mmCIF file of C-alpha atoms in Angstrom:
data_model
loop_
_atom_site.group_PDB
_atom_site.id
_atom_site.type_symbol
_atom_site.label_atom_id
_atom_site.label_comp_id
_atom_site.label_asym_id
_atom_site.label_seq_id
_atom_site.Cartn_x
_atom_site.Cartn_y
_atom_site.Cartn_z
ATOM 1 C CA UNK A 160 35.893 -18.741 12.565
ATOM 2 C CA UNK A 161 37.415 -16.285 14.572
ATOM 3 C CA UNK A 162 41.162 -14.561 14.261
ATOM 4 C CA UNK A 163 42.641 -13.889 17.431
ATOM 5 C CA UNK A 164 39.311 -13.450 18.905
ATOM 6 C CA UNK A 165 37.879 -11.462 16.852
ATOM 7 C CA UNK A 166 35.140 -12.359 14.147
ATOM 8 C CA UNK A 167 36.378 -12.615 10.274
ATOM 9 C CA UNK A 168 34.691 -9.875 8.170
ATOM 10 C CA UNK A 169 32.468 -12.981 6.502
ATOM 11 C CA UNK A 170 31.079 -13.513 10.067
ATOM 12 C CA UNK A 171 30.267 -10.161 10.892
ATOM 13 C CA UNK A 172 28.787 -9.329 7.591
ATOM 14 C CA UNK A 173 26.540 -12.620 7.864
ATOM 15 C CA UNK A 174 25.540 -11.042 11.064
ATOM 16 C CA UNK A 175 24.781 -8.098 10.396
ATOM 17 C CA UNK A 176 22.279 -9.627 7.514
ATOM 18 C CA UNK A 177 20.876 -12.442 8.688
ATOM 19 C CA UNK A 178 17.877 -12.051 11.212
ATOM 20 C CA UNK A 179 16.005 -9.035 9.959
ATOM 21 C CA UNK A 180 12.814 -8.049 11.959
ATOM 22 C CA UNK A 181 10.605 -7.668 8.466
ATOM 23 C CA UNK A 182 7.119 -6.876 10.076
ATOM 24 C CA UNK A 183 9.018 -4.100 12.195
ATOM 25 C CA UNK A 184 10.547 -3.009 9.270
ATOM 26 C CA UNK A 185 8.089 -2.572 7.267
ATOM 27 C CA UNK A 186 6.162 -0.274 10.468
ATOM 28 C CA UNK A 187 9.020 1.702 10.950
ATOM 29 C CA UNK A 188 9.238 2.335 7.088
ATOM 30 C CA UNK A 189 5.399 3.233 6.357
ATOM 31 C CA UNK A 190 5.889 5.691 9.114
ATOM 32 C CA UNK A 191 8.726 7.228 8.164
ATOM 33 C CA UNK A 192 7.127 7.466 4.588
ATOM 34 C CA UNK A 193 4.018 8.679 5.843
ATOM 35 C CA UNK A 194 6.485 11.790 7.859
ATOM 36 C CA UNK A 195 8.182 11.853 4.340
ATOM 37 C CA UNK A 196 5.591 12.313 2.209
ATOM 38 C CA UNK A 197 3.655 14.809 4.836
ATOM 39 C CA UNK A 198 6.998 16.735 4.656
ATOM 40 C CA UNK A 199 7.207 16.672 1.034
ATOM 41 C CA UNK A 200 3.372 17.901 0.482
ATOM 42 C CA UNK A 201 3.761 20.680 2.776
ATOM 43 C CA UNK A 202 7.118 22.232 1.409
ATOM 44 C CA UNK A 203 5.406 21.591 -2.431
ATOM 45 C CA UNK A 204 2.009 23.720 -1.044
ATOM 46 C CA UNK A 205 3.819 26.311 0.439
ATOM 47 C CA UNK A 206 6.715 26.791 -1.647
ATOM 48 C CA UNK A 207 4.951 25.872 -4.784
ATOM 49 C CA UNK A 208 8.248 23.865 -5.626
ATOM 50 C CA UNK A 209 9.189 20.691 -5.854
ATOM 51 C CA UNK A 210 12.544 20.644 -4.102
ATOM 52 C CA UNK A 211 15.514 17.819 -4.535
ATOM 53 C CA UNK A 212 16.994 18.495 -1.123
ATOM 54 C CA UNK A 213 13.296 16.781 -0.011
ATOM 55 C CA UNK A 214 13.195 13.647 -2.236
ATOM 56 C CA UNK A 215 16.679 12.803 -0.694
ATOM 57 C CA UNK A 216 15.033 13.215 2.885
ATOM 58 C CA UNK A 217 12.795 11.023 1.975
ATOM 59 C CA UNK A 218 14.360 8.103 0.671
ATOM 60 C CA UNK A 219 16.795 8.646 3.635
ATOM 61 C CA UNK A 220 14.087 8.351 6.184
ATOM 62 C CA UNK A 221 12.446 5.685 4.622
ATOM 63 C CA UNK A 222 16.054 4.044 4.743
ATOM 64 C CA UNK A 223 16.314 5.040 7.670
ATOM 65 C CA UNK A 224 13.199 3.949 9.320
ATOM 66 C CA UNK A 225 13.519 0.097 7.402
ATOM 67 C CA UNK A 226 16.767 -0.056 8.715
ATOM 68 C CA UNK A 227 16.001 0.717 12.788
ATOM 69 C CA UNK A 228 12.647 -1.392 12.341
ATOM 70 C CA UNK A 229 15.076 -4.654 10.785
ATOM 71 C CA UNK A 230 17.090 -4.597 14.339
ATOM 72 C CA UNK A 231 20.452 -2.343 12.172
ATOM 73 C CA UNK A 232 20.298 -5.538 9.716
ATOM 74 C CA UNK A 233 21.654 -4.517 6.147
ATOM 75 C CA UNK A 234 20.238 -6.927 3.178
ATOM 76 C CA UNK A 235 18.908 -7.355 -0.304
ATOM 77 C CA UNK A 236 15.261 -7.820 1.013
ATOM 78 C CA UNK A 237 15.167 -4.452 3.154
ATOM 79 C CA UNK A 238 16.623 -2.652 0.427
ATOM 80 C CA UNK A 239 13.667 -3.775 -1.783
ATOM 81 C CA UNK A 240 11.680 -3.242 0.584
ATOM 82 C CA UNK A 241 12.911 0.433 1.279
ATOM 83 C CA UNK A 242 12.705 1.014 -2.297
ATOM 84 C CA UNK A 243 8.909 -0.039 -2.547
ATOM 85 C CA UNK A 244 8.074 2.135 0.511
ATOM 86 C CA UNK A 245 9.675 5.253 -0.783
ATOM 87 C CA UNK A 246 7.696 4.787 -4.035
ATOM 88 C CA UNK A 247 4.406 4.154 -2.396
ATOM 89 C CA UNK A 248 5.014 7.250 -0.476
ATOM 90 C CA UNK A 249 6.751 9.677 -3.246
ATOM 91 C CA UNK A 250 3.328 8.460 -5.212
ATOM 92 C CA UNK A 251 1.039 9.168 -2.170
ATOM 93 C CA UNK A 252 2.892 12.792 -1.753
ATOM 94 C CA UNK A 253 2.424 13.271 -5.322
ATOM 95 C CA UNK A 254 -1.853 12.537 -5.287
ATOM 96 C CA UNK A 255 -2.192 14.818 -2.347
ATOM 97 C CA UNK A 256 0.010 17.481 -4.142
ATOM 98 C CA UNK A 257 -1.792 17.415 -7.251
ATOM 99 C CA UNK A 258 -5.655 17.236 -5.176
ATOM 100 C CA UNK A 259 -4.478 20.070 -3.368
ATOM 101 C CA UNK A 260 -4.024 22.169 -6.552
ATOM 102 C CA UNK A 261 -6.512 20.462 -8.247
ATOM 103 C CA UNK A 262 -8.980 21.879 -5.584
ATOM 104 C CA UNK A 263 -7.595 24.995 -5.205
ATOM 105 C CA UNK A 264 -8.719 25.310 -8.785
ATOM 106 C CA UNK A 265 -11.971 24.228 -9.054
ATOM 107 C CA UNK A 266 -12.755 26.625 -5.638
ATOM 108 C CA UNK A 267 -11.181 29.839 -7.060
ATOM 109 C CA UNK A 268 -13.420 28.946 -11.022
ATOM 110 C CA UNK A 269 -16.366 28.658 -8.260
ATOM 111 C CA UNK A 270 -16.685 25.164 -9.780
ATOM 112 C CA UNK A 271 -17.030 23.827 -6.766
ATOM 113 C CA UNK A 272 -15.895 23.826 -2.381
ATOM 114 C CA UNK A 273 -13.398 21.757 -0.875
ATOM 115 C CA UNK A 274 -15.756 20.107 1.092
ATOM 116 C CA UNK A 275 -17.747 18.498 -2.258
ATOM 117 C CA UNK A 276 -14.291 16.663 -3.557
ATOM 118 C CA UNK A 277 -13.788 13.289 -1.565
ATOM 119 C CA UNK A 278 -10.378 13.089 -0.058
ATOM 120 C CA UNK A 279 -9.511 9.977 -1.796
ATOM 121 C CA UNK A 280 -10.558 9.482 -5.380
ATOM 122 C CA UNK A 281 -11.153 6.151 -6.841
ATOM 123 C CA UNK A 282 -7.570 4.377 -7.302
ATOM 124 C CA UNK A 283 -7.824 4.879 -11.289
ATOM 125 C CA UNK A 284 -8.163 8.380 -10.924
ATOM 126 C CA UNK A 285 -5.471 8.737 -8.407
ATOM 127 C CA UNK A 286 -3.255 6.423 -10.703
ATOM 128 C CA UNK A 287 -4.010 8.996 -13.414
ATOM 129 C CA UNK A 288 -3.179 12.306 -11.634
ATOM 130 C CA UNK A 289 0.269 10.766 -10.564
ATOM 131 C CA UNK A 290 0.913 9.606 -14.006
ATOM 132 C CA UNK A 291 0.027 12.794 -15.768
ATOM 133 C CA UNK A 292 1.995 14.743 -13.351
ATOM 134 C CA UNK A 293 5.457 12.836 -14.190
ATOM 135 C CA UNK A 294 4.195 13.293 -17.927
ATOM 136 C CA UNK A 295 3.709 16.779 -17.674
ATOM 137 C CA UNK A 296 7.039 17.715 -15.447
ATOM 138 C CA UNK A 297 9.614 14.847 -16.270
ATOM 139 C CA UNK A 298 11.635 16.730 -13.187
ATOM 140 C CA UNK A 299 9.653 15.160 -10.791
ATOM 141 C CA UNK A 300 10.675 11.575 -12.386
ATOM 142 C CA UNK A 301 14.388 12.862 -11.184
ATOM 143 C CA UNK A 302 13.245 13.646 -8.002
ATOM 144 C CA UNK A 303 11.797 9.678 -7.595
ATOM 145 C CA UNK A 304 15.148 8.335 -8.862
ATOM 146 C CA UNK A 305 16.825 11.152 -5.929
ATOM 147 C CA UNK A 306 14.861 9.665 -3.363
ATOM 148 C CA UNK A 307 14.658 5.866 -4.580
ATOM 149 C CA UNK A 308 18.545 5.591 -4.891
ATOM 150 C CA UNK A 309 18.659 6.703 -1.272
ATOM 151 C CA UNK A 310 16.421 4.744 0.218
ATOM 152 C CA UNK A 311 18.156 1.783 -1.548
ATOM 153 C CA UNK A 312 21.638 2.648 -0.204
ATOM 154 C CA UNK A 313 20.945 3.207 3.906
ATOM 155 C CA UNK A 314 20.307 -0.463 3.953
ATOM 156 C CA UNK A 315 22.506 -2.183 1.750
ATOM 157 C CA UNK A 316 24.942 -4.835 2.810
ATOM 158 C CA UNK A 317 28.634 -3.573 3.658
ATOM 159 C CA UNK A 318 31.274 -4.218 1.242
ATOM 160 C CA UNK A 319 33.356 -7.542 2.498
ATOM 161 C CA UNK A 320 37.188 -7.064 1.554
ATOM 162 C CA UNK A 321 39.587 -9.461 2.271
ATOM 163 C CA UNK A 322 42.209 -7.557 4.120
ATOM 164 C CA UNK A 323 45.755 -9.518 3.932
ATOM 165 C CA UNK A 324 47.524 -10.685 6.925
ATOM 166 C CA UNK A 325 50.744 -8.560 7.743
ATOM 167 C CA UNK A 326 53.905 -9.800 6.137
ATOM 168 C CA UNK A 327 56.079 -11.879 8.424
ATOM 169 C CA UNK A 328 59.212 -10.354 9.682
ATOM 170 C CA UNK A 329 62.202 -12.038 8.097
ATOM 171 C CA UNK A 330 64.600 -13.937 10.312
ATOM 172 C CA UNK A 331 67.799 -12.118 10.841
ATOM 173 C CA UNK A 332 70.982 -14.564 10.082
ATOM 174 C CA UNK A 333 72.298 -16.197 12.738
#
């Protein structure tokens, strides 16, 4: 129903949901993870820091990147799916941070060359280095939450609010 032409706020917020491009989505938001999560190794490796400022970047291209790929469409399911994708790719960051060091390690002890430790460990493994990371430095868990709560907000739905009609003028006497 329209108001002097112009859409109600239910209309254009049922709009602006329905209609999401998922599968584009979902592109758009593993690449912007994967450019997050690059980003986020290489300021960890050089800095030697794991830096908030990042994990918000993150999350926001993630956002970001769900939100283009849907077509600008703002619902429940891309923010979920935002969410998920920022995980996956705070948790991928996090492996290659802790290989890296791990490696870095077992070269300088002469244990071993970079070239002898496969690139991607056996899922368990992985698993494990992620987990005992966020056991070991509880900070990092902060850092998730940072970039999680981000990547959960650029998508959500706008707030409907019933804005009331203007008063009516009163009728001077006659």
């Amino acid at each position: 129903m329209e108001y002097k032409g112009f859409p109600t706020a239910a209309e254009q917020h049922r709009e602006a949901a329905e209609g999401a491009n998922m599968p584009r989505a979902l592109l758009y938001g593993l690449v912007a993870g994967a450019i997050g999560a690059a980003i986020w190794f290489a300021i960890v490796v050089l800095t030697e820091r794991e830096l908030g400022l990042v994990a918000v970047i993150i999350g926001a291209l993630v956002g970001t990147g769900v939100l283009m790929g849907s077509g600008n469409k703002r619902n429940v399911r891309l923010q979920l799916l935002s969410v998920s994708l920022t995980l996956a790719a705070m948790a991928g960051a996090e492996y290659f941070i802790i290989r890296h060091f791990v490696v870095e390690y077992l070269v300088e002890q002469g244990s071993a060359t970079a070239s002898q430790i496969p690139m991607f460990l056996p899922l368990d493994v992985a698993w494990d280095f992620v987990v005992s990371t966020i056991q070991d430095d509880p900070l990092t868990l902060l850092f998730w939450g940072i970039a999680v709560w981000t990547a959960f907000r650029v998508p959500a739905p706008a707030k409907v609010s019933a804005v009331p009609a203007p008063a009516a003028r009163p009728v001077p006497p006659a």
